[in-house]
């Protein structure tokens, strides 16, 4: 049971998904098991080379061997990269969408590096073996070896995707452009797959190794198709989401209420988000992540958005009845991360949305600190105060500058936070807000002695 101020006065309400079996709803794979699986797979891949290499002799042998190793690891890394972005629910809930995205970005750089190194080493090693020039050997490889033309096209596509994903280039692209260009990765992997089995010395004539490679790529393809395409389409048809109404909350901030059919089947947890696509003129082609700003209960899902860009500003013009396509729920920024009986929530600006839902639903002693530039920028204040009253606590509203309205200025430093919460090190802390505020809070929490495992945050930056 939870006290709710969702769309009206406080009421006691229990959604149907709160009665679902916890073991079904909360199954998740944490970061450590996921990393063990990834590195275990890499070790197994290296075992293919070891088992198929009785000896390494001379410079040509060393270069060719290194080229085979980097090629095997690049092929394996391509499969891992796709799996990380397949939006597998158990992995997404346990690791967190933002951490998976960081792993994917770091892995992408390593993958491109491995692919380039593989191409250089294997060409050089073959050239020494055949006593030919590197240019002649490259021409021979590309034009005469099976599936090498397709692999070369895939290799070039992978390089282009890596360049586009570099931080300097990414800043110059809109999220939508970057997102759609990233689909070239799928084509690159598809084009490069054939040459691994046709030309790889570790696969030719080894049916078991080929079967394992087919199983790896087939499994990744299956989860990609299922979770990235089939599940969203099935849910879109089944739930028939649409805008119910739009309500202003603060200057430039609106809440969008979405209704539909069988919403209890979505079973989102407080703190999670959906990727929302509004089928409205100028908006249908983009899907942006927005957290639920209240615990999901029939007949509504609700998001609260600050107009910070073209897409978010357009939400203020949505009309009732607009069809909505939502993928999710995603994210691990939930009560499952909690490890201590006391919790501090630190929200900045629009970061209040997932923390508002957690403030209502987290059990035990919960303190909310809400930061904004000006007093009028506080959104959902009436709801927050009502929840705080029901919990027997209060919300600490902080502004960046001294205010005539009596709001305190609490610096995001270790001494400032310790004055607010003297036993801060005994708390779990959830942080959500703009990048600068988030980084300042994380630094202050470290300096205040809060264990790293008790600090939880999630970012939607691409």
GROMACS .gro file of C-alpha atoms in nm:
model
  462
    1UNK     CA    1   0.000   0.000   0.000
    2UNK     CA    2   0.128   0.347  -0.081
    3UNK     CA    3   0.014   0.703  -0.029
    4UNK     CA    4  -0.040   0.869  -0.366
    5UNK     CA    5  -0.097   1.223  -0.482
    6UNK     CA    6  -0.103   1.121  -0.846
    7UNK     CA    7  -0.342   1.354  -1.022
    8UNK     CA    8  -0.536   1.458  -0.712
    9UNK     CA    9  -0.564   1.440  -0.337
   10UNK     CA   10  -0.373   1.178  -0.145
   11UNK     CA   11  -0.533   0.836  -0.164
   12UNK     CA   12  -0.430   0.486  -0.069
   13UNK     CA   13  -0.404   0.263  -0.372
   14UNK     CA   14  -0.234  -0.060  -0.464
   15UNK     CA   15  -0.170  -0.127  -0.832
   16UNK     CA   16  -0.220  -0.479  -0.969
   17UNK     CA   17   0.151  -0.518  -1.050
   18UNK     CA   18   0.239  -0.455  -0.686
   19UNK     CA   19   0.074  -0.790  -0.617
   20UNK     CA   20   0.276  -0.978  -0.881
   21UNK     CA   21   0.520  -1.244  -0.757
   22UNK     CA   22   0.845  -1.059  -0.672
   23UNK     CA   23   1.060  -1.338  -0.817
   24UNK     CA   24   0.900  -1.285  -1.158
   25UNK     CA   25   0.903  -0.909  -1.150
   26UNK     CA   26   1.247  -0.850  -1.003
   27UNK     CA   27   1.477  -1.105  -1.166
   28UNK     CA   28   1.794  -0.924  -1.268
   29UNK     CA   29   2.158  -0.988  -1.357
   30UNK     CA   30   2.401  -0.762  -1.171
   31UNK     CA   31   2.721  -0.601  -1.304
   32UNK     CA   32   2.959  -0.859  -1.153
   33UNK     CA   33   2.790  -1.170  -1.301
   34UNK     CA   34   2.758  -0.992  -1.634
   35UNK     CA   35   3.128  -0.906  -1.643
   36UNK     CA   36   3.224  -1.258  -1.537
   37UNK     CA   37   3.019  -1.394  -1.827
   38UNK     CA   38   3.175  -1.151  -2.075
   39UNK     CA   39   3.533  -1.220  -1.969
   40UNK     CA   40   3.462  -1.592  -1.942
   41UNK     CA   41   3.348  -1.589  -2.303
   42UNK     CA   42   3.663  -1.404  -2.407
   43UNK     CA   43   3.874  -1.668  -2.233
   44UNK     CA   44   3.686  -1.941  -2.418
   45UNK     CA   45   3.751  -1.763  -2.748
   46UNK     CA   46   4.123  -1.750  -2.675
   47UNK     CA   47   4.099  -2.122  -2.603
   48UNK     CA   48   4.003  -2.178  -2.968
   49UNK     CA   49   4.333  -2.030  -3.082
   50UNK     CA   50   4.532  -2.219  -2.816
   51UNK     CA   51   4.378  -2.554  -2.907
   52UNK     CA   52   4.439  -2.502  -3.278
   53UNK     CA   53   4.797  -2.372  -3.250
   54UNK     CA   54   5.057  -2.638  -3.171
   55UNK     CA   55   5.351  -2.397  -3.216
   56UNK     CA   56   5.438  -2.042  -3.321
   57UNK     CA   57   5.757  -2.018  -3.527
   58UNK     CA   58   5.933  -1.714  -3.667
   59UNK     CA   59   5.817  -1.352  -3.723
   60UNK     CA   60   5.549  -1.458  -3.972
   61UNK     CA   61   5.408  -1.707  -3.724
   62UNK     CA   62   5.400  -1.453  -3.443
   63UNK     CA   63   5.234  -1.188  -3.660
   64UNK     CA   64   4.979  -1.432  -3.800
   65UNK     CA   65   4.907  -1.573  -3.453
   66UNK     CA   66   4.852  -1.226  -3.311
   67UNK     CA   67   4.630  -1.147  -3.608
   68UNK     CA   68   4.421  -1.457  -3.543
   69UNK     CA   69   4.385  -1.371  -3.173
   70UNK     CA   70   4.277  -1.013  -3.239
   71UNK     CA   71   4.040  -1.133  -3.510
   72UNK     CA   72   3.875  -1.385  -3.277
   73UNK     CA   73   3.842  -1.124  -3.003
   74UNK     CA   74   3.703  -0.866  -3.247
   75UNK     CA   75   3.442  -1.113  -3.369
   76UNK     CA   76   3.346  -1.203  -3.013
   77UNK     CA   77   3.337  -0.835  -2.910
   78UNK     CA   78   3.095  -0.756  -3.195
   79UNK     CA   79   2.849  -1.010  -3.055
   80UNK     CA   80   2.892  -0.872  -2.701
   81UNK     CA   81   2.836  -0.513  -2.819
   82UNK     CA   82   2.506  -0.607  -2.980
   83UNK     CA   83   2.398  -0.807  -2.675
   84UNK     CA   84   2.466  -0.510  -2.445
   85UNK     CA   85   2.223  -0.296  -2.646
   86UNK     CA   86   1.958  -0.567  -2.691
   87UNK     CA   87   1.761  -0.426  -2.393
   88UNK     CA   88   1.738  -0.764  -2.221
   89UNK     CA   89   1.514  -0.687  -1.920
   90UNK     CA   90   1.708  -0.885  -1.657
   91UNK     CA   91   2.037  -0.724  -1.769
   92UNK     CA   92   1.886  -0.378  -1.801
   93UNK     CA   93   1.734  -0.389  -1.453
   94UNK     CA   94   2.042  -0.537  -1.287
   95UNK     CA   95   2.322  -0.345  -1.455
   96UNK     CA   96   2.132  -0.029  -1.551
   97UNK     CA   97   2.078   0.127  -1.892
   98UNK     CA   98   2.341   0.396  -1.846
   99UNK     CA   99   2.611   0.152  -1.735
  100UNK     CA  100   2.530  -0.080  -2.026
  101UNK     CA  101   2.564   0.219  -2.259
  102UNK     CA  102   2.904   0.304  -2.108
  103UNK     CA  103   3.019  -0.056  -2.146
  104UNK     CA  104   2.896  -0.052  -2.504
  105UNK     CA  105   3.081   0.272  -2.581
  106UNK     CA  106   3.407   0.151  -2.425
  107UNK     CA  107   3.369  -0.190  -2.588
  108UNK     CA  108   3.310  -0.025  -2.924
  109UNK     CA  109   3.645   0.152  -2.906
  110UNK     CA  110   3.822  -0.173  -2.818
  111UNK     CA  111   3.638  -0.356  -3.096
  112UNK     CA  112   3.741  -0.107  -3.362
  113UNK     CA  113   4.098  -0.122  -3.231
  114UNK     CA  114   4.100  -0.503  -3.241
  115UNK     CA  115   3.955  -0.508  -3.593
  116UNK     CA  116   4.215  -0.263  -3.725
  117UNK     CA  117   4.497  -0.450  -3.550
  118UNK     CA  118   4.368  -0.782  -3.686
  119UNK     CA  119   4.364  -0.649  -4.043
  120UNK     CA  120   4.717  -0.508  -4.018
  121UNK     CA  121   4.876  -0.808  -3.843
  122UNK     CA  122   4.715  -1.080  -4.052
  123UNK     CA  123   4.807  -0.900  -4.377
  124UNK     CA  124   5.163  -0.843  -4.263
  125UNK     CA  125   5.200  -1.201  -4.140
  126UNK     CA  126   5.065  -1.346  -4.465
  127UNK     CA  127   5.294  -1.115  -4.664
  128UNK     CA  128   5.601  -1.249  -4.479
  129UNK     CA  129   5.483  -1.605  -4.528
  130UNK     CA  130   5.434  -1.564  -4.905
  131UNK     CA  131   5.736  -1.331  -4.949
  132UNK     CA  132   5.514  -1.065  -5.109
  133UNK     CA  133   5.450  -0.698  -5.046
  134UNK     CA  134   5.184  -0.578  -4.806
  135UNK     CA  135   4.989  -0.404  -5.084
  136UNK     CA  136   4.994  -0.714  -5.306
  137UNK     CA  137   4.892  -0.933  -5.014
  138UNK     CA  138   4.604  -0.697  -4.928
  139UNK     CA  139   4.477  -0.716  -5.285
  140UNK     CA  140   4.501  -1.095  -5.281
  141UNK     CA  141   4.315  -1.122  -4.952
  142UNK     CA  142   4.032  -0.888  -5.050
  143UNK     CA  143   3.978  -1.015  -5.402
  144UNK     CA  144   4.045  -1.388  -5.381
  145UNK     CA  145   3.959  -1.508  -5.029
  146UNK     CA  146   3.598  -1.619  -4.964
  147UNK     CA  147   3.363  -1.349  -4.829
  148UNK     CA  148   3.645  -1.097  -4.798
  149UNK     CA  149   3.482  -0.831  -5.015
  150UNK     CA  150   3.180  -0.830  -4.785
  151UNK     CA  151   3.408  -0.835  -4.480
  152UNK     CA  152   3.602  -0.534  -4.613
  153UNK     CA  153   3.277  -0.341  -4.658
  154UNK     CA  154   3.175  -0.437  -4.304
  155UNK     CA  155   3.516  -0.333  -4.171
  156UNK     CA  156   3.487   0.011  -4.332
  157UNK     CA  157   3.134   0.053  -4.196
  158UNK     CA  158   3.259  -0.036  -3.848
  159UNK     CA  159   3.532   0.229  -3.877
  160UNK     CA  160   3.279   0.492  -3.987
  161UNK     CA  161   3.047   0.402  -3.697
  162UNK     CA  162   3.340   0.430  -3.456
  163UNK     CA  163   3.431   0.774  -3.589
  164UNK     CA  164   3.070   0.893  -3.564
  165UNK     CA  165   3.052   0.763  -3.207
  166UNK     CA  166   3.366   0.948  -3.098
  167UNK     CA  167   3.284   1.210  -2.837
  168UNK     CA  168   3.398   1.507  -3.048
  169UNK     CA  169   3.181   1.401  -3.343
  170UNK     CA  170   2.889   1.298  -3.123
  171UNK     CA  171   2.851   1.647  -2.980
  172UNK     CA  172   2.778   1.780  -3.329
  173UNK     CA  173   2.499   1.530  -3.397
  174UNK     CA  174   2.143   1.522  -3.274
  175UNK     CA  175   2.046   1.214  -3.077
  176UNK     CA  176   1.821   1.097  -3.360
  177UNK     CA  177   2.094   1.126  -3.626
  178UNK     CA  178   2.346   0.945  -3.408
  179UNK     CA  179   2.090   0.676  -3.322
  180UNK     CA  180   1.999   0.594  -3.681
  181UNK     CA  181   2.360   0.602  -3.802
  182UNK     CA  182   2.437   0.351  -3.530
  183UNK     CA  183   2.220   0.094  -3.704
  184UNK     CA  184   2.508   0.058  -3.953
  185UNK     CA  185   2.674  -0.155  -3.684
  186UNK     CA  186   2.420  -0.432  -3.751
  187UNK     CA  187   2.503  -0.431  -4.121
  188UNK     CA  188   2.878  -0.422  -4.051
  189UNK     CA  189   2.857  -0.729  -3.827
  190UNK     CA  190   2.638  -0.913  -4.079
  191UNK     CA  191   2.881  -0.845  -4.364
  192UNK     CA  192   3.187  -0.950  -4.162
  193UNK     CA  193   3.040  -1.269  -4.016
  194UNK     CA  194   3.089  -1.497  -4.319
  195UNK     CA  195   3.463  -1.446  -4.355
  196UNK     CA  196   3.523  -1.551  -3.994
  197UNK     CA  197   3.406  -1.906  -4.065
  198UNK     CA  198   3.523  -1.925  -4.427
  199UNK     CA  199   3.877  -1.792  -4.372
  200UNK     CA  200   3.948  -1.827  -4.000
  201UNK     CA  201   4.204  -2.099  -3.937
  202UNK     CA  202   4.038  -2.170  -3.602
  203UNK     CA  203   3.705  -2.256  -3.768
  204UNK     CA  204   3.794  -2.425  -4.098
  205UNK     CA  205   3.736  -2.797  -4.051
  206UNK     CA  206   3.628  -2.759  -3.687
  207UNK     CA  207   3.256  -2.829  -3.674
  208UNK     CA  208   3.231  -2.778  -3.297
  209UNK     CA  209   3.390  -2.433  -3.316
  210UNK     CA  210   3.165  -2.335  -3.606
  211UNK     CA  211   2.858  -2.455  -3.419
  212UNK     CA  212   2.958  -2.254  -3.110
  213UNK     CA  213   3.008  -1.941  -3.324
  214UNK     CA  214   2.671  -1.988  -3.494
  215UNK     CA  215   2.510  -2.034  -3.151
  216UNK     CA  216   2.674  -1.715  -3.020
  217UNK     CA  217   2.565  -1.498  -3.310
  218UNK     CA  218   2.230  -1.671  -3.348
  219UNK     CA  219   2.150  -1.618  -2.980
  220UNK     CA  220   2.244  -1.251  -2.994
  221UNK     CA  221   2.039  -1.204  -3.312
  222UNK     CA  222   1.740  -1.371  -3.147
  223UNK     CA  223   1.741  -1.149  -2.837
  224UNK     CA  224   1.796  -0.840  -3.053
  225UNK     CA  225   1.500  -0.915  -3.277
  226UNK     CA  226   1.282  -1.015  -2.983
  227UNK     CA  227   1.351  -0.732  -2.737
  228UNK     CA  228   1.426  -0.449  -2.982
  229UNK     CA  229   1.152  -0.518  -3.235
  230UNK     CA  230   0.898  -0.791  -3.153
  231UNK     CA  231   0.826  -0.692  -2.792
  232UNK     CA  232   0.779  -0.318  -2.865
  233UNK     CA  233   0.549  -0.390  -3.158
  234UNK     CA  234   0.349  -0.643  -2.961
  235UNK     CA  235   0.311  -0.405  -2.667
  236UNK     CA  236   0.220  -0.115  -2.892
  237UNK     CA  237  -0.061  -0.313  -3.048
  238UNK     CA  238  -0.177  -0.463  -2.720
  239UNK     CA  239  -0.174  -0.155  -2.495
  240UNK     CA  240  -0.284   0.111  -2.749
  241UNK     CA  241  -0.135   0.399  -2.553
  242UNK     CA  242  -0.260   0.753  -2.609
  243UNK     CA  243  -0.232   1.093  -2.446
  244UNK     CA  244  -0.507   1.158  -2.191
  245UNK     CA  245  -0.414   1.515  -2.104
  246UNK     CA  246  -0.123   1.755  -2.051
  247UNK     CA  247  -0.091   1.962  -1.733
  248UNK     CA  248   0.150   2.252  -1.661
  249UNK     CA  249   0.355   2.199  -1.343
  250UNK     CA  250   0.605   2.490  -1.340
  251UNK     CA  251   0.749   2.738  -1.592
  252UNK     CA  252   0.846   2.524  -1.892
  253UNK     CA  253   0.750   2.199  -1.716
  254UNK     CA  254   0.448   1.984  -1.806
  255UNK     CA  255   0.313   1.646  -1.702
  256UNK     CA  256   0.184   1.420  -1.978
  257UNK     CA  257  -0.074   1.163  -1.870
  258UNK     CA  258  -0.084   0.854  -2.091
  259UNK     CA  259  -0.364   0.600  -2.078
  260UNK     CA  260  -0.423   0.270  -2.254
  261UNK     CA  261  -0.533  -0.089  -2.217
  262UNK     CA  262  -0.399  -0.353  -1.975
  263UNK     CA  263  -0.140  -0.114  -1.831
  264UNK     CA  264  -0.085  -0.343  -1.532
  265UNK     CA  265   0.093  -0.589  -1.762
  266UNK     CA  266   0.377  -0.340  -1.817
  267UNK     CA  267   0.471  -0.374  -1.446
  268UNK     CA  268   0.711  -0.076  -1.426
  269UNK     CA  269   0.897  -0.006  -1.105
  270UNK     CA  270   0.935   0.339  -0.951
  271UNK     CA  271   1.250   0.498  -1.096
  272UNK     CA  272   1.228   0.328  -1.435
  273UNK     CA  273   1.178   0.498  -1.770
  274UNK     CA  274   1.027   0.433  -2.111
  275UNK     CA  275   1.141   0.546  -2.452
  276UNK     CA  276   0.845   0.750  -2.572
  277UNK     CA  277   0.746   0.808  -2.933
  278UNK     CA  278   0.449   1.042  -2.979
  279UNK     CA  279   0.276   0.994  -3.314
  280UNK     CA  280   0.229   1.366  -3.362
  281UNK     CA  281   0.345   1.584  -3.649
  282UNK     CA  282   0.719   1.645  -3.620
  283UNK     CA  283   0.760   1.397  -3.332
  284UNK     CA  284   0.685   1.048  -3.465
  285UNK     CA  285   1.040   0.982  -3.588
  286UNK     CA  286   1.213   1.022  -3.253
  287UNK     CA  287   1.191   0.825  -2.927
  288UNK     CA  288   1.323   0.994  -2.614
  289UNK     CA  289   1.375   0.847  -2.265
  290UNK     CA  290   1.160   0.997  -1.989
  291UNK     CA  291   1.118   0.854  -1.640
  292UNK     CA  292   0.779   0.796  -1.484
  293UNK     CA  293   0.715   1.083  -1.243
  294UNK     CA  294   0.469   0.886  -1.030
  295UNK     CA  295   0.418   0.519  -0.950
  296UNK     CA  296   0.232   0.365  -1.242
  297UNK     CA  297  -0.129   0.291  -1.154
  298UNK     CA  298  -0.429   0.243  -1.381
  299UNK     CA  299  -0.558   0.424  -1.568
  300UNK     CA  300  -0.244   0.636  -1.622
  301UNK     CA  301   0.127   0.643  -1.678
  302UNK     CA  302   0.274   0.987  -1.620
  303UNK     CA  303   0.590   1.164  -1.727
  304UNK     CA  304   0.693   1.515  -1.625
  305UNK     CA  305   0.921   1.694  -1.869
  306UNK     CA  306   1.111   2.023  -1.874
  307UNK     CA  307   1.121   2.198  -2.213
  308UNK     CA  308   1.497   2.179  -2.267
  309UNK     CA  309   1.503   2.091  -2.637
  310UNK     CA  310   1.292   2.071  -2.952
  311UNK     CA  311   1.131   1.738  -2.863
  312UNK     CA  312   1.058   1.815  -2.498
  313UNK     CA  313   0.921   2.160  -2.588
  314UNK     CA  314   0.682   2.000  -2.838
  315UNK     CA  315   0.523   1.795  -2.560
  316UNK     CA  316   0.341   2.107  -2.443
  317UNK     CA  317   0.148   2.104  -2.773
  318UNK     CA  318   0.026   1.745  -2.750
  319UNK     CA  319  -0.349   1.700  -2.770
  320UNK     CA  320  -0.564   1.434  -2.601
  321UNK     CA  321  -0.599   1.124  -2.815
  322UNK     CA  322  -0.248   1.144  -2.966
  323UNK     CA  323  -0.122   0.788  -3.012
  324UNK     CA  324   0.190   0.693  -2.817
  325UNK     CA  325   0.448   0.422  -2.878
  326UNK     CA  326   0.644   0.341  -2.559
  327UNK     CA  327   0.932   0.096  -2.523
  328UNK     CA  328   1.009  -0.024  -2.174
  329UNK     CA  329   1.016  -0.018  -1.883
  330UNK     CA  330   1.395   0.017  -1.867
  331UNK     CA  331   1.658   0.103  -1.611
  332UNK     CA  332   1.791  -0.018  -1.279
  333UNK     CA  333   1.742   0.309  -1.086
  334UNK     CA  334   1.497   0.137  -0.852
  335UNK     CA  335   1.445   0.026  -0.493
  336UNK     CA  336   1.632  -0.296  -0.576
  337UNK     CA  337   1.962  -0.105  -0.549
  338UNK     CA  338   1.895  -0.010  -0.190
  339UNK     CA  339   2.127  -0.166   0.068
  340UNK     CA  340   2.068   0.047   0.381
  341UNK     CA  341   1.756   0.125   0.589
  342UNK     CA  342   1.803   0.502   0.541
  343UNK     CA  343   1.792   0.677   0.204
  344UNK     CA  344   1.879   1.028   0.083
  345UNK     CA  345   1.738   1.139  -0.253
  346UNK     CA  346   1.917   1.431  -0.423
  347UNK     CA  347   1.725   1.580  -0.717
  348UNK     CA  348   1.821   1.867  -0.943
  349UNK     CA  349   1.581   2.031  -1.186
  350UNK     CA  350   1.402   1.778  -1.405
  351UNK     CA  351   1.584   1.502  -1.216
  352UNK     CA  352   1.300   1.514  -0.966
  353UNK     CA  353   1.085   1.289  -1.187
  354UNK     CA  354   1.220   0.941  -1.098
  355UNK     CA  355   1.297   1.052  -0.743
  356UNK     CA  356   0.941   1.171  -0.690
  357UNK     CA  357   0.821   0.817  -0.765
  358UNK     CA  358   1.087   0.668  -0.535
  359UNK     CA  359   1.005   0.920  -0.261
  360UNK     CA  360   0.650   0.786  -0.256
  361UNK     CA  361   0.732   0.416  -0.267
  362UNK     CA  362   1.060   0.353  -0.085
  363UNK     CA  363   1.000   0.211   0.264
  364UNK     CA  364   1.177   0.328   0.577
  365UNK     CA  365   1.342   0.663   0.648
  366UNK     CA  366   1.371   0.869   0.330
  367UNK     CA  367   1.497   1.227   0.299
  368UNK     CA  368   1.451   1.427  -0.024
  369UNK     CA  369   1.670   1.724  -0.116
  370UNK     CA  370   1.536   1.907  -0.421
  371UNK     CA  371   1.757   2.171  -0.587
  372UNK     CA  372   1.651   2.435  -0.841
  373UNK     CA  373   1.780   2.765  -0.970
  374UNK     CA  374   1.476   2.964  -0.857
  375UNK     CA  375   1.184   2.893  -0.623
  376UNK     CA  376   0.936   2.901  -0.912
  377UNK     CA  377   1.127   2.617  -1.083
  378UNK     CA  378   1.022   2.360  -0.823
  379UNK     CA  379   0.784   2.120  -1.001
  380UNK     CA  380   0.534   1.887  -0.833
  381UNK     CA  381   0.584   2.070  -0.506
  382UNK     CA  382   0.229   2.011  -0.383
  383UNK     CA  383   0.262   1.638  -0.439
  384UNK     CA  384   0.602   1.622  -0.272
  385UNK     CA  385   0.476   1.806   0.036
  386UNK     CA  386   0.174   1.577   0.060
  387UNK     CA  387   0.393   1.266   0.035
  388UNK     CA  388   0.631   1.408   0.296
  389UNK     CA  389   0.340   1.474   0.533
  390UNK     CA  390   0.218   1.118   0.487
  391UNK     CA  391   0.567   0.985   0.561
  392UNK     CA  392   0.618   1.209   0.863
  393UNK     CA  393   0.915   1.387   0.705
  394UNK     CA  394   0.978   1.698   0.496
  395UNK     CA  395   1.138   1.798   0.168
  396UNK     CA  396   1.453   2.013   0.178
  397UNK     CA  397   1.411   2.266  -0.101
  398UNK     CA  398   1.738   2.435  -0.199
  399UNK     CA  399   1.804   2.719  -0.443
  400UNK     CA  400   2.130   2.820  -0.606
  401UNK     CA  401   2.112   3.176  -0.472
  402UNK     CA  402   1.975   3.328  -0.150
  403UNK     CA  403   1.601   3.370  -0.179
  404UNK     CA  404   1.354   3.608  -0.021
  405UNK     CA  405   1.118   3.311   0.011
  406UNK     CA  406   1.333   3.153   0.282
  407UNK     CA  407   1.472   2.857   0.087
  408UNK     CA  408   1.815   2.755   0.217
  409UNK     CA  409   2.134   2.749   0.015
  410UNK     CA  410   2.289   2.407   0.080
  411UNK     CA  411   2.620   2.376  -0.105
  412UNK     CA  412   2.686   2.044  -0.277
  413UNK     CA  413   2.992   1.979  -0.065
  414UNK     CA  414   3.069   1.719   0.198
  415UNK     CA  415   3.027   1.969   0.488
  416UNK     CA  416   2.699   2.098   0.338
  417UNK     CA  417   2.551   1.750   0.303
  418UNK     CA  418   2.673   1.642   0.646
  419UNK     CA  419   2.501   1.942   0.806
  420UNK     CA  420   2.180   1.825   0.641
  421UNK     CA  421   2.229   1.452   0.713
  422UNK     CA  422   2.486   1.398   0.992
  423UNK     CA  423   2.486   1.017   0.955
  424UNK     CA  424   2.516   1.039   0.575
  425UNK     CA  425   2.759   0.746   0.551
  426UNK     CA  426   2.485   0.515   0.681
  427UNK     CA  427   2.251   0.611   0.393
  428UNK     CA  428   2.192   0.489   0.043
  429UNK     CA  429   2.192   0.794  -0.186
  430UNK     CA  430   2.004   0.828  -0.515
  431UNK     CA  431   2.118   1.118  -0.734
  432UNK     CA  432   1.943   1.249  -1.046
  433UNK     CA  433   1.991   1.584  -1.213
  434UNK     CA  434   2.192   1.781  -1.473
  435UNK     CA  435   2.546   1.654  -1.541
  436UNK     CA  436   2.723   1.934  -1.349
  437UNK     CA  437   2.503   1.896  -1.043
  438UNK     CA  438   2.535   1.517  -1.056
  439UNK     CA  439   2.915   1.525  -1.071
  440UNK     CA  440   2.930   1.775  -0.785
  441UNK     CA  441   2.702   1.556  -0.574
  442UNK     CA  442   2.902   1.242  -0.646
  443UNK     CA  443   3.225   1.415  -0.548
  444UNK     CA  444   3.072   1.550  -0.227
  445UNK     CA  445   2.934   1.208  -0.134
  446UNK     CA  446   3.275   1.044  -0.181
  447UNK     CA  447   3.436   1.313   0.034
  448UNK     CA  448   3.167   1.259   0.300
  449UNK     CA  449   3.259   0.892   0.326
  450UNK     CA  450   2.955   0.738   0.159
  451UNK     CA  451   3.060   0.395   0.024
  452UNK     CA  452   3.061   0.382  -0.354
  453UNK     CA  453   2.820   0.088  -0.356
  454UNK     CA  454   2.559   0.300  -0.178
  455UNK     CA  455   2.556   0.583  -0.433
  456UNK     CA  456   2.312   0.525  -0.719
  457UNK     CA  457   2.265   0.736  -1.029
  458UNK     CA  458   2.153   0.695  -1.388
  459UNK     CA  459   2.216   0.916  -1.688
  460UNK     CA  460   2.033   0.934  -2.022
  461UNK     CA  461   2.323   1.099  -2.208
  462UNK     CA  462   2.403   0.924  -2.537
   0.00000   0.00000   0.00000
